[in-house]
Short mmCIF file of N, CA and C and ligand atoms in Angstrom, two decimals:
data_model
loop_
_atom_site.label_atom_id
_atom_site.label_comp_id
_atom_site.label_asym_id
_atom_site.label_seq_id
_atom_site.Cartn_x
_atom_site.Cartn_y
_atom_site.Cartn_z
N MET A 1 0.83 -1.19 0.00
CA MET A 1 0.00 0.00 0.00
C MET A 1 0.87 1.25 0.00
N VAL A 2 0.53 2.20 -0.84
CA VAL A 2 1.35 3.42 -0.95
C VAL A 2 0.67 4.58 -0.23
N LEU A 3 -0.61 4.75 -0.44
CA LEU A 3 -1.31 5.91 0.10
C LEU A 3 -2.70 5.54 0.60
N GLU A 4 -3.15 6.27 1.59
CA GLU A 4 -4.51 6.06 2.11
C GLU A 4 -5.21 7.40 2.18
N THR A 5 -6.46 7.45 1.74
CA THR A 5 -7.29 8.65 1.88
C THR A 5 -8.54 8.24 2.66
N LYS A 6 -9.48 9.17 2.76
CA LYS A 6 -10.69 8.85 3.52
C LYS A 6 -11.39 7.59 2.99
N ARG A 7 -11.52 7.51 1.65
CA ARG A 7 -12.29 6.39 1.07
C ARG A 7 -11.46 5.42 0.24
N LEU A 8 -10.19 5.77 0.00
CA LEU A 8 -9.41 5.01 -0.99
C LEU A 8 -8.08 4.50 -0.46
N LEU A 9 -7.63 3.42 -1.09
CA LEU A 9 -6.25 2.97 -0.91
C LEU A 9 -5.58 3.01 -2.28
N LEU A 10 -4.38 3.55 -2.33
CA LEU A 10 -3.59 3.51 -3.56
C LEU A 10 -2.43 2.56 -3.32
N ARG A 11 -2.34 1.56 -4.18
CA ARG A 11 -1.28 0.56 -4.03
C ARG A 11 -0.65 0.29 -5.38
N GLU A 12 0.53 -0.38 -5.34
CA GLU A 12 1.18 -0.72 -6.60
C GLU A 12 0.34 -1.72 -7.38
N MET A 13 0.32 -1.56 -8.70
CA MET A 13 -0.38 -2.54 -9.55
C MET A 13 0.38 -3.84 -9.58
N ASP A 14 -0.33 -4.94 -9.84
CA ASP A 14 0.37 -6.19 -10.12
C ASP A 14 -0.29 -6.87 -11.33
N PRO A 15 0.36 -7.87 -11.91
CA PRO A 15 -0.14 -8.44 -13.17
C PRO A 15 -1.58 -8.93 -13.10
N ASP A 16 -2.03 -9.36 -11.92
CA ASP A 16 -3.40 -9.85 -11.80
C ASP A 16 -4.45 -8.75 -11.94
N ASP A 17 -4.01 -7.49 -11.92
CA ASP A 17 -4.98 -6.39 -11.99
C ASP A 17 -5.56 -6.19 -13.39
N HIS A 18 -5.07 -6.95 -14.38
CA HIS A 18 -5.55 -6.65 -15.75
C HIS A 18 -7.05 -6.86 -15.89
N GLN A 19 -7.60 -7.83 -15.14
CA GLN A 19 -9.05 -8.07 -15.27
C GLN A 19 -9.87 -6.91 -14.74
N ALA A 20 -9.38 -6.29 -13.67
CA ALA A 20 -10.11 -5.16 -13.10
C ALA A 20 -9.88 -3.88 -13.89
N LEU A 21 -8.71 -3.76 -14.53
CA LEU A 21 -8.42 -2.53 -15.28
C LEU A 21 -9.03 -2.52 -16.68
N PHE A 22 -9.30 -3.71 -17.22
CA PHE A 22 -9.81 -3.75 -18.59
C PHE A 22 -11.17 -3.04 -18.75
N PRO A 23 -12.14 -3.25 -17.83
CA PRO A 23 -13.43 -2.55 -18.00
C PRO A 23 -13.28 -1.02 -17.96
N LEU A 24 -12.20 -0.54 -17.43
CA LEU A 24 -11.94 0.90 -17.39
C LEU A 24 -11.19 1.37 -18.64
N LEU A 25 -10.01 0.79 -18.87
CA LEU A 25 -9.16 1.27 -19.97
C LEU A 25 -9.67 0.77 -21.32
N GLY A 26 -10.52 -0.25 -21.30
CA GLY A 26 -11.09 -0.77 -22.54
C GLY A 26 -12.46 -0.20 -22.85
N ASP A 27 -12.91 0.77 -22.06
CA ASP A 27 -14.25 1.35 -22.25
C ASP A 27 -14.16 2.56 -23.20
N PRO A 28 -14.75 2.45 -24.41
CA PRO A 28 -14.62 3.53 -25.39
C PRO A 28 -15.16 4.87 -24.88
N GLU A 29 -16.19 4.84 -24.06
CA GLU A 29 -16.77 6.09 -23.56
C GLU A 29 -15.79 6.78 -22.60
N THR A 30 -15.23 6.01 -21.66
CA THR A 30 -14.26 6.59 -20.72
C THR A 30 -13.02 7.10 -21.47
N MET A 31 -12.61 6.36 -22.48
CA MET A 31 -11.35 6.69 -23.18
C MET A 31 -11.59 7.56 -24.42
N ARG A 32 -12.73 8.28 -24.44
CA ARG A 32 -13.07 9.02 -25.66
C ARG A 32 -12.09 10.15 -25.98
N HIS A 33 -11.31 10.59 -25.00
CA HIS A 33 -10.34 11.66 -25.27
C HIS A 33 -8.96 11.11 -25.63
N TYR A 34 -8.87 9.78 -25.72
CA TYR A 34 -7.60 9.15 -26.10
C TYR A 34 -7.65 8.73 -27.56
N PRO A 35 -6.48 8.54 -28.20
CA PRO A 35 -6.50 8.13 -29.61
C PRO A 35 -7.00 6.71 -29.81
N TYR A 36 -6.99 5.88 -28.73
CA TYR A 36 -7.45 4.49 -28.87
C TYR A 36 -7.95 3.98 -27.52
N THR A 37 -8.79 2.92 -27.55
CA THR A 37 -9.11 2.22 -26.30
C THR A 37 -8.14 1.05 -26.17
N PHE A 38 -8.00 0.51 -24.98
CA PHE A 38 -7.03 -0.55 -24.73
C PHE A 38 -7.66 -1.90 -24.99
N ASP A 39 -6.92 -2.79 -25.66
CA ASP A 39 -7.31 -4.20 -25.65
C ASP A 39 -6.58 -4.87 -24.47
N VAL A 40 -6.82 -6.17 -24.28
CA VAL A 40 -6.27 -6.84 -23.10
C VAL A 40 -4.74 -6.73 -23.07
N GLN A 41 -4.10 -6.89 -24.24
CA GLN A 41 -2.63 -6.83 -24.26
C GLN A 41 -2.13 -5.45 -23.85
N ARG A 42 -2.80 -4.40 -24.31
CA ARG A 42 -2.38 -3.04 -23.93
C ARG A 42 -2.53 -2.82 -22.43
N VAL A 43 -3.58 -3.40 -21.84
CA VAL A 43 -3.77 -3.27 -20.38
C VAL A 43 -2.62 -3.97 -19.66
N LYS A 44 -2.25 -5.15 -20.15
CA LYS A 44 -1.12 -5.88 -19.53
C LYS A 44 0.17 -5.08 -19.68
N ASP A 45 0.37 -4.47 -20.84
CA ASP A 45 1.58 -3.67 -21.07
C ASP A 45 1.59 -2.43 -20.15
N TRP A 46 0.40 -1.89 -19.96
CA TRP A 46 0.23 -0.70 -19.09
C TRP A 46 0.68 -1.04 -17.66
N ILE A 47 0.25 -2.20 -17.19
CA ILE A 47 0.62 -2.65 -15.84
C ILE A 47 2.14 -2.86 -15.76
N GLU A 48 2.67 -3.53 -16.78
CA GLU A 48 4.12 -3.81 -16.78
C GLU A 48 4.92 -2.51 -16.82
N TRP A 49 4.47 -1.55 -17.62
CA TRP A 49 5.16 -0.25 -17.72
C TRP A 49 5.16 0.43 -16.35
N ASN A 50 4.02 0.39 -15.66
CA ASN A 50 3.97 1.02 -14.33
C ASN A 50 4.84 0.29 -13.32
N MET A 51 4.85 -1.04 -13.41
CA MET A 51 5.70 -1.80 -12.48
C MET A 51 7.18 -1.47 -12.71
N ASN A 52 7.56 -1.26 -13.97
CA ASN A 52 8.93 -0.82 -14.26
C ASN A 52 9.21 0.57 -13.72
N ARG A 53 8.20 1.44 -13.80
CA ARG A 53 8.37 2.81 -13.28
C ARG A 53 8.59 2.79 -11.76
N TYR A 54 7.87 1.91 -11.04
CA TYR A 54 8.07 1.84 -9.58
C TYR A 54 9.54 1.54 -9.29
N GLN A 55 10.10 0.59 -10.07
CA GLN A 55 11.49 0.18 -9.85
C GLN A 55 12.46 1.31 -10.22
N LYS A 56 12.21 1.93 -11.37
CA LYS A 56 13.19 2.89 -11.90
C LYS A 56 13.05 4.27 -11.29
N ASP A 57 11.80 4.75 -11.13
CA ASP A 57 11.59 6.14 -10.67
C ASP A 57 11.18 6.22 -9.20
N GLY A 58 10.68 5.10 -8.67
CA GLY A 58 10.17 5.14 -7.29
C GLY A 58 8.71 5.55 -7.22
N PHE A 59 8.10 5.71 -8.38
CA PHE A 59 6.66 6.05 -8.44
C PHE A 59 6.14 5.68 -9.82
N GLY A 60 4.82 5.74 -9.96
CA GLY A 60 4.16 5.42 -11.24
C GLY A 60 2.68 5.64 -11.04
N LEU A 61 1.87 5.11 -11.92
CA LEU A 61 0.43 5.13 -11.66
C LEU A 61 0.12 3.98 -10.72
N TRP A 62 -0.59 4.28 -9.65
CA TRP A 62 -0.94 3.25 -8.68
C TRP A 62 -2.40 2.82 -8.88
N ALA A 63 -2.73 1.62 -8.42
CA ALA A 63 -4.11 1.15 -8.47
C ALA A 63 -4.91 1.89 -7.40
N VAL A 64 -6.07 2.39 -7.80
CA VAL A 64 -6.97 3.08 -6.87
C VAL A 64 -8.05 2.10 -6.44
N CYS A 65 -8.11 1.80 -5.15
CA CYS A 65 -9.06 0.79 -4.64
C CYS A 65 -9.97 1.39 -3.58
N LEU A 66 -11.21 0.92 -3.54
CA LEU A 66 -12.12 1.34 -2.48
C LEU A 66 -11.66 0.73 -1.18
N LYS A 67 -11.55 1.58 -0.17
CA LYS A 67 -11.04 1.10 1.12
C LYS A 67 -11.96 0.03 1.72
N GLU A 68 -13.26 0.24 1.56
CA GLU A 68 -14.23 -0.66 2.21
C GLU A 68 -14.17 -2.08 1.68
N THR A 69 -13.99 -2.21 0.34
CA THR A 69 -14.09 -3.54 -0.28
C THR A 69 -12.79 -4.03 -0.91
N GLY A 70 -11.86 -3.10 -1.14
CA GLY A 70 -10.62 -3.46 -1.84
C GLY A 70 -10.79 -3.44 -3.36
N GLU A 71 -12.00 -3.17 -3.86
CA GLU A 71 -12.25 -3.21 -5.31
C GLU A 71 -11.42 -2.15 -6.04
N LEU A 72 -10.77 -2.57 -7.12
CA LEU A 72 -9.97 -1.65 -7.93
C LEU A 72 -10.91 -0.86 -8.85
N ILE A 73 -10.92 0.46 -8.75
CA ILE A 73 -11.84 1.27 -9.57
C ILE A 73 -11.10 2.25 -10.49
N GLY A 74 -9.75 2.26 -10.42
CA GLY A 74 -9.05 3.19 -11.29
C GLY A 74 -7.56 3.18 -11.06
N ASP A 75 -6.90 4.16 -11.66
CA ASP A 75 -5.49 4.36 -11.36
C ASP A 75 -5.22 5.84 -11.20
N CYS A 76 -4.18 6.15 -10.46
CA CYS A 76 -3.81 7.55 -10.25
C CYS A 76 -2.37 7.54 -9.72
N GLY A 77 -1.58 8.48 -10.17
CA GLY A 77 -0.21 8.52 -9.67
C GLY A 77 0.62 9.55 -10.40
N LEU A 78 1.92 9.39 -10.21
CA LEU A 78 2.89 10.33 -10.76
C LEU A 78 3.74 9.60 -11.79
N THR A 79 3.91 10.20 -12.97
CA THR A 79 4.81 9.62 -13.97
C THR A 79 5.57 10.76 -14.64
N LEU A 80 6.69 10.43 -15.26
CA LEU A 80 7.43 11.44 -16.01
C LEU A 80 6.94 11.40 -17.45
N GLN A 81 6.52 12.55 -17.94
CA GLN A 81 5.93 12.61 -19.28
C GLN A 81 6.61 13.69 -20.13
N ASN A 82 6.59 13.46 -21.42
CA ASN A 82 7.07 14.48 -22.35
C ASN A 82 5.95 15.49 -22.57
N ILE A 83 6.12 16.67 -21.98
CA ILE A 83 5.11 17.72 -22.13
C ILE A 83 5.75 18.87 -22.91
N ASN A 84 5.32 19.02 -24.14
CA ASN A 84 5.85 20.06 -25.02
C ASN A 84 7.38 20.02 -25.09
N GLY A 85 7.93 18.79 -25.17
CA GLY A 85 9.38 18.65 -25.38
C GLY A 85 10.20 18.56 -24.11
N LYS A 86 9.56 18.69 -22.93
CA LYS A 86 10.32 18.58 -21.69
C LYS A 86 9.81 17.38 -20.89
N THR A 87 10.72 16.70 -20.19
CA THR A 87 10.31 15.59 -19.33
C THR A 87 9.91 16.15 -17.97
N LEU A 88 8.62 16.02 -17.64
CA LEU A 88 8.09 16.68 -16.44
C LEU A 88 7.24 15.71 -15.61
N PRO A 89 7.17 15.93 -14.29
CA PRO A 89 6.35 15.06 -13.44
C PRO A 89 4.87 15.37 -13.62
N GLU A 90 4.10 14.32 -13.90
CA GLU A 90 2.69 14.53 -14.24
C GLU A 90 1.79 13.67 -13.37
N ILE A 91 0.73 14.27 -12.85
CA ILE A 91 -0.28 13.51 -12.12
C ILE A 91 -1.36 13.07 -13.11
N GLY A 92 -1.58 11.76 -13.19
CA GLY A 92 -2.58 11.21 -14.12
C GLY A 92 -3.62 10.42 -13.36
N TYR A 93 -4.78 10.22 -14.00
CA TYR A 93 -5.88 9.51 -13.32
C TYR A 93 -6.86 8.94 -14.34
N HIS A 94 -7.41 7.79 -13.99
CA HIS A 94 -8.49 7.16 -14.76
C HIS A 94 -9.41 6.51 -13.72
N ILE A 95 -10.70 6.78 -13.83
CA ILE A 95 -11.67 6.18 -12.90
C ILE A 95 -12.75 5.47 -13.72
N ARG A 96 -13.09 4.25 -13.33
CA ARG A 96 -14.11 3.46 -14.05
C ARG A 96 -15.42 4.25 -14.14
N ARG A 97 -16.09 4.10 -15.26
CA ARG A 97 -17.23 4.97 -15.56
C ARG A 97 -18.31 4.98 -14.46
N ASP A 98 -18.66 3.80 -13.92
CA ASP A 98 -19.73 3.75 -12.93
C ASP A 98 -19.31 4.37 -11.58
N CYS A 99 -18.04 4.69 -11.45
CA CYS A 99 -17.56 5.30 -10.19
C CYS A 99 -17.20 6.77 -10.36
N GLN A 100 -17.45 7.31 -11.57
CA GLN A 100 -17.08 8.72 -11.80
C GLN A 100 -18.07 9.67 -11.14
N ARG A 101 -17.68 10.91 -10.99
CA ARG A 101 -18.47 12.02 -10.42
C ARG A 101 -18.80 11.76 -8.96
N LYS A 102 -17.94 11.05 -8.27
CA LYS A 102 -18.14 10.84 -6.83
C LYS A 102 -16.96 11.42 -6.05
N GLY A 103 -16.09 12.14 -6.75
CA GLY A 103 -14.96 12.78 -6.08
C GLY A 103 -13.74 11.88 -5.91
N TYR A 104 -13.77 10.66 -6.51
CA TYR A 104 -12.65 9.75 -6.28
C TYR A 104 -11.36 10.24 -6.96
N ALA A 105 -11.47 10.75 -8.19
CA ALA A 105 -10.24 11.19 -8.87
C ALA A 105 -9.60 12.35 -8.11
N GLY A 106 -10.42 13.31 -7.70
CA GLY A 106 -9.88 14.45 -6.94
C GLY A 106 -9.24 14.00 -5.64
N GLU A 107 -9.91 13.07 -4.97
CA GLU A 107 -9.39 12.57 -3.68
C GLU A 107 -8.04 11.85 -3.86
N ALA A 108 -7.98 11.02 -4.90
CA ALA A 108 -6.73 10.28 -5.16
C ALA A 108 -5.63 11.25 -5.62
N ALA A 109 -5.98 12.16 -6.52
CA ALA A 109 -4.97 13.07 -7.08
C ALA A 109 -4.40 14.00 -6.01
N LYS A 110 -5.24 14.40 -5.08
CA LYS A 110 -4.77 15.26 -3.98
C LYS A 110 -3.74 14.50 -3.13
N ALA A 111 -4.01 13.24 -2.88
CA ALA A 111 -3.06 12.43 -2.09
C ALA A 111 -1.75 12.25 -2.86
N VAL A 112 -1.85 12.07 -4.18
CA VAL A 112 -0.63 11.92 -5.00
C VAL A 112 0.16 13.24 -5.00
N ARG A 113 -0.56 14.34 -5.15
CA ARG A 113 0.09 15.67 -5.11
C ARG A 113 0.87 15.84 -3.79
N ASP A 114 0.21 15.54 -2.68
CA ASP A 114 0.86 15.71 -1.37
C ASP A 114 2.06 14.77 -1.24
N TRP A 115 1.88 13.53 -1.71
CA TRP A 115 2.98 12.56 -1.66
C TRP A 115 4.16 13.08 -2.48
N ALA A 116 3.87 13.58 -3.68
CA ALA A 116 4.94 14.02 -4.59
C ALA A 116 5.72 15.20 -3.99
N PHE A 117 5.02 16.17 -3.43
CA PHE A 117 5.74 17.32 -2.86
C PHE A 117 6.52 16.91 -1.61
N ARG A 118 6.03 15.92 -0.89
CA ARG A 118 6.74 15.50 0.34
C ARG A 118 7.90 14.54 0.05
N ASN A 119 7.82 13.80 -1.05
CA ASN A 119 8.80 12.73 -1.27
C ASN A 119 9.71 12.92 -2.47
N THR A 120 9.52 14.01 -3.21
CA THR A 120 10.42 14.32 -4.33
C THR A 120 10.81 15.79 -4.21
N ASP A 121 11.77 16.20 -5.06
CA ASP A 121 12.22 17.60 -5.04
C ASP A 121 11.58 18.43 -6.14
N TYR A 122 10.64 17.86 -6.87
CA TYR A 122 10.10 18.61 -8.01
C TYR A 122 9.47 19.93 -7.54
N PRO A 123 9.82 21.04 -8.18
CA PRO A 123 9.24 22.32 -7.76
C PRO A 123 7.82 22.54 -8.28
N ILE A 124 7.49 21.84 -9.38
CA ILE A 124 6.17 22.02 -10.02
C ILE A 124 5.65 20.66 -10.47
N LEU A 125 4.36 20.42 -10.25
CA LEU A 125 3.70 19.20 -10.76
C LEU A 125 2.70 19.61 -11.85
N TYR A 126 2.56 18.75 -12.82
CA TYR A 126 1.74 19.06 -13.99
C TYR A 126 0.64 18.01 -14.18
N SER A 127 -0.41 18.43 -14.93
CA SER A 127 -1.35 17.47 -15.53
C SER A 127 -1.56 17.92 -16.95
N TYR A 128 -1.69 16.97 -17.87
CA TYR A 128 -1.95 17.37 -19.24
C TYR A 128 -2.94 16.40 -19.88
N CYS A 129 -3.67 16.91 -20.86
CA CYS A 129 -4.69 16.09 -21.53
C CYS A 129 -5.11 16.80 -22.80
N LYS A 130 -5.93 16.12 -23.58
CA LYS A 130 -6.54 16.76 -24.75
C LYS A 130 -7.37 17.96 -24.29
N TYR A 131 -7.34 19.03 -25.06
CA TYR A 131 -7.95 20.30 -24.61
C TYR A 131 -9.45 20.20 -24.38
N THR A 132 -10.09 19.19 -24.98
CA THR A 132 -11.54 19.03 -24.80
C THR A 132 -11.90 18.16 -23.59
N ASN A 133 -10.91 17.68 -22.86
CA ASN A 133 -11.16 16.73 -21.77
C ASN A 133 -11.49 17.49 -20.47
N VAL A 134 -12.72 17.99 -20.43
CA VAL A 134 -13.16 18.82 -19.30
C VAL A 134 -13.04 18.10 -17.96
N PRO A 135 -13.48 16.83 -17.85
CA PRO A 135 -13.35 16.16 -16.54
C PRO A 135 -11.91 16.12 -16.04
N SER A 136 -10.96 15.92 -16.95
CA SER A 136 -9.55 15.86 -16.55
C SER A 136 -9.05 17.25 -16.11
N ILE A 137 -9.42 18.27 -16.88
CA ILE A 137 -8.99 19.64 -16.53
C ILE A 137 -9.59 20.05 -15.19
N LYS A 138 -10.87 19.70 -14.98
CA LYS A 138 -11.53 20.06 -13.72
C LYS A 138 -10.91 19.31 -12.55
N THR A 139 -10.50 18.06 -12.79
CA THR A 139 -9.85 17.30 -11.71
C THR A 139 -8.53 17.98 -11.33
N ALA A 140 -7.77 18.41 -12.35
CA ALA A 140 -6.50 19.12 -12.07
C ALA A 140 -6.79 20.39 -11.26
N GLU A 141 -7.83 21.11 -11.66
CA GLU A 141 -8.16 22.35 -10.93
C GLU A 141 -8.60 22.07 -9.50
N SER A 142 -9.24 20.90 -9.32
CA SER A 142 -9.75 20.58 -7.98
C SER A 142 -8.61 20.31 -6.98
N ILE A 143 -7.38 20.10 -7.50
CA ILE A 143 -6.24 19.93 -6.58
C ILE A 143 -5.33 21.17 -6.61
N GLY A 144 -5.91 22.28 -7.04
CA GLY A 144 -5.18 23.56 -6.97
C GLY A 144 -4.34 23.88 -8.19
N MET A 145 -4.47 23.06 -9.24
CA MET A 145 -3.70 23.36 -10.46
C MET A 145 -4.37 24.47 -11.25
N GLN A 146 -3.52 25.19 -11.99
CA GLN A 146 -4.03 26.26 -12.85
C GLN A 146 -3.51 26.09 -14.27
N PHE A 147 -4.23 26.72 -15.19
CA PHE A 147 -3.87 26.66 -16.62
C PHE A 147 -2.46 27.20 -16.85
N VAL A 148 -1.66 26.45 -17.61
CA VAL A 148 -0.32 26.91 -17.99
C VAL A 148 -0.28 27.30 -19.46
N CYS A 149 -0.68 26.38 -20.33
CA CYS A 149 -0.61 26.66 -21.77
C CYS A 149 -1.36 25.57 -22.54
N GLU A 150 -1.60 25.84 -23.80
CA GLU A 150 -2.05 24.81 -24.73
C GLU A 150 -1.05 24.80 -25.87
N TYR A 151 -0.74 23.60 -26.39
CA TYR A 151 0.20 23.52 -27.52
C TYR A 151 -0.28 22.44 -28.49
N PRO A 152 0.05 22.61 -29.76
CA PRO A 152 -0.36 21.61 -30.75
C PRO A 152 0.50 20.37 -30.64
N ASP A 153 -0.11 19.20 -30.73
CA ASP A 153 0.68 17.98 -30.81
C ASP A 153 -0.07 16.90 -31.59
N GLU A 154 0.68 15.87 -31.98
CA GLU A 154 0.13 14.86 -32.87
C GLU A 154 -0.97 14.03 -32.23
N THR A 155 -0.80 13.68 -30.93
CA THR A 155 -1.74 12.77 -30.29
C THR A 155 -3.08 13.43 -30.03
N ASN A 156 -3.05 14.64 -29.48
CA ASN A 156 -4.28 15.28 -29.02
C ASN A 156 -4.79 16.38 -29.95
N GLY A 157 -4.05 16.73 -30.96
CA GLY A 157 -4.40 17.92 -31.75
C GLY A 157 -3.93 19.15 -31.01
N THR A 158 -4.58 19.39 -29.86
CA THR A 158 -4.13 20.44 -28.94
C THR A 158 -4.10 19.85 -27.54
N THR A 159 -2.98 20.06 -26.85
CA THR A 159 -2.83 19.55 -25.48
C THR A 159 -2.92 20.70 -24.49
N HIS A 160 -3.67 20.45 -23.42
CA HIS A 160 -3.91 21.45 -22.37
C HIS A 160 -3.05 21.09 -21.16
N VAL A 161 -2.32 22.07 -20.62
CA VAL A 161 -1.42 21.81 -19.49
C VAL A 161 -1.84 22.64 -18.28
N SER A 162 -1.90 21.98 -17.11
CA SER A 162 -2.17 22.66 -15.84
C SER A 162 -1.01 22.34 -14.90
N SER A 163 -0.82 23.20 -13.90
CA SER A 163 0.26 22.90 -12.94
C SER A 163 -0.02 23.52 -11.58
N ILE A 164 0.73 23.02 -10.59
CA ILE A 164 0.75 23.64 -9.26
C ILE A 164 2.21 23.65 -8.79
N SER A 165 2.65 24.76 -8.23
CA SER A 165 4.03 24.86 -7.74
C SER A 165 4.07 24.46 -6.27
N ARG A 166 5.28 24.15 -5.83
CA ARG A 166 5.46 23.80 -4.42
C ARG A 166 4.99 24.96 -3.52
N LYS A 167 5.26 26.19 -3.94
CA LYS A 167 4.85 27.34 -3.12
C LYS A 167 3.32 27.45 -3.05
N GLU A 168 2.67 27.26 -4.19
CA GLU A 168 1.18 27.32 -4.19
C GLU A 168 0.61 26.23 -3.29
N TRP A 169 1.24 25.06 -3.35
CA TRP A 169 0.78 23.94 -2.52
C TRP A 169 0.97 24.27 -1.04
N LEU A 170 2.15 24.80 -0.70
CA LEU A 170 2.41 25.15 0.70
C LEU A 170 1.41 26.19 1.19
N ASP A 171 1.15 27.19 0.33
CA ASP A 171 0.18 28.24 0.70
C ASP A 171 -1.18 27.60 0.97
N GLU A 172 -1.57 26.64 0.09
CA GLU A 172 -2.89 26.02 0.24
C GLU A 172 -2.98 25.20 1.52
N ILE A 173 -1.95 24.39 1.78
CA ILE A 173 -2.07 23.54 2.98
C ILE A 173 -1.94 24.37 4.25
N THR A 174 -1.18 25.47 4.18
CA THR A 174 -1.07 26.34 5.36
C THR A 174 -2.43 26.99 5.63
N GLU A 175 -3.04 27.49 4.55
CA GLU A 175 -4.37 28.13 4.68
C GLU A 175 -5.39 27.15 5.30
N ASN A 176 -5.32 25.87 4.86
CA ASN A 176 -6.29 24.89 5.35
C ASN A 176 -6.03 24.44 6.78
N THR A 177 -4.83 24.70 7.29
CA THR A 177 -4.57 24.27 8.67
C THR A 177 -4.71 25.42 9.67
N VAL A 178 -4.83 26.68 9.13
CA VAL A 178 -4.99 27.84 10.03
C VAL A 178 -6.42 27.88 10.54
C1 LIG B 1 -11.01 12.54 -15.41
C2 LIG B 1 -11.62 11.51 -14.46
C3 LIG B 1 -10.49 10.67 -13.86
C4 LIG B 1 -12.38 12.24 -13.36
O1 LIG B 1 -12.81 11.25 -12.43
P1 LIG B 1 -13.97 11.50 -11.36
O2 LIG B 1 -13.77 10.56 -10.23
O3 LIG B 1 -15.27 11.50 -12.04
O4 LIG B 1 -13.64 13.00 -10.89
P2 LIG B 1 -14.16 13.69 -9.55
O5 LIG B 1 -15.53 13.19 -9.22
O6 LIG B 1 -13.09 13.56 -8.51
O7 LIG B 1 -14.27 15.19 -10.01
C5 LIG B 1 -13.12 16.04 -10.05
C6 LIG B 1 -13.57 17.40 -10.58
O8 LIG B 1 -13.91 17.27 -11.96
C7 LIG B 1 -15.27 17.66 -12.19
N1 LIG B 1 -15.81 16.73 -13.18
C8 LIG B 1 -15.69 15.37 -13.19
N2 LIG B 1 -16.34 14.88 -14.26
C9 LIG B 1 -16.85 15.94 -14.93
C10 LIG B 1 -17.61 16.06 -16.13
N3 LIG B 1 -17.97 14.98 -16.84
N4 LIG B 1 -17.97 17.31 -16.52
C11 LIG B 1 -17.61 18.40 -15.82
N5 LIG B 1 -16.88 18.35 -14.65
C12 LIG B 1 -16.50 17.13 -14.24
C13 LIG B 1 -15.94 17.50 -10.84
O9 LIG B 1 -17.09 18.32 -10.72
C14 LIG B 1 -14.82 17.91 -9.90
O10 LIG B 1 -14.71 19.33 -9.87
P3 LIG B 1 -15.04 20.15 -8.51
O11 LIG B 1 -14.07 19.63 -7.47
O12 LIG B 1 -14.79 21.56 -8.92
O13 LIG B 1 -16.46 19.82 -8.21
C15 LIG B 1 -12.61 10.57 -15.22
O14 LIG B 1 -13.55 11.37 -15.89
C16 LIG B 1 -11.91 9.65 -16.19
O15 LIG B 1 -11.46 8.56 -15.83
N6 LIG B 1 -11.82 10.06 -17.45
C17 LIG B 1 -11.18 9.21 -18.46
C18 LIG B 1 -9.69 9.12 -18.33
C19 LIG B 1 -9.04 10.46 -18.52
O16 LIG B 1 -9.38 11.20 -19.44
N7 LIG B 1 -8.06 10.76 -17.66
C20 LIG B 1 -7.34 12.03 -17.69
C21 LIG B 1 -6.30 12.11 -18.71
S1 LIG B 1 -4.74 11.49 -18.05
#
C-alpha cells in the first residue's frame, strides 16, 4: 500500500490487476479523449510499464481501490511525461465509468500531489490532456492546479497543461490548517 485517503487505498499494480483494469481502460466512452481504447494486451503492457516505473523512478500510476471492499476502480499517480518537449512530473488519473463524479479522482490526485511534494524535489507538478477533456482539466483544478498553456501535438491535436508549484501547494495547505 502506498497511500490512504478517507475512502481510498492507492497501491502498486500487479499483473493480476488486468481483469479489473480492462473494464476501465477498454471502455470507449471513458477513453473518448484518447487516440485508442485498450485491448487486453495493452492493459497488460500498461501494468508492466507502471511496475517498471516503480522500480526505476520510485513512483508510477498506482491502483486506486475502495477502502471498504478493496475493489480496484481506477489508477492515479505520478509519472514522467514528455510535455511540449520537456520531461516533467505529471499527475494522471483514470476512474471506471460507474464510479465517476463521486470525487474519487480528486481525492486520489490530492493524495498523489501531497505525496509528490513530500517525497520528491520537483518544484512544479503538472497534468496534461486533450484540450476538450473537461473532466480531466476540472480534476486538475480541484487539486489547486491552474492553466499553464495549450500547444499543438500529434496525439491530441491540442494539449492542455495545468500545474501547481510547491509554493502554491504550501500556501494552500497552510491556509487549510490555520
Ligand atoms: C477525469 C476523471 C479521472 C475524473 O474522475 P472523477 O472521479 O469522475 O472525478 P471527480 O468526481 O473527482 O471530479 C473532479 C472534478 O472534476 C469535475 N468533473 C468530473 N467529471 C466531470 C464532467 N464529466 N464534466 C464536468 N466536470 C466534471 C468534478 O465536478 C470535480 O470538480 P469540482 O471539485 O470543482 O467539483 C474521469 O472522468 C476519467 O477517468 N476520465 C477518463 C480518463 C481520462 O481522461 N483521464 C485524464 C487524462 S490522463
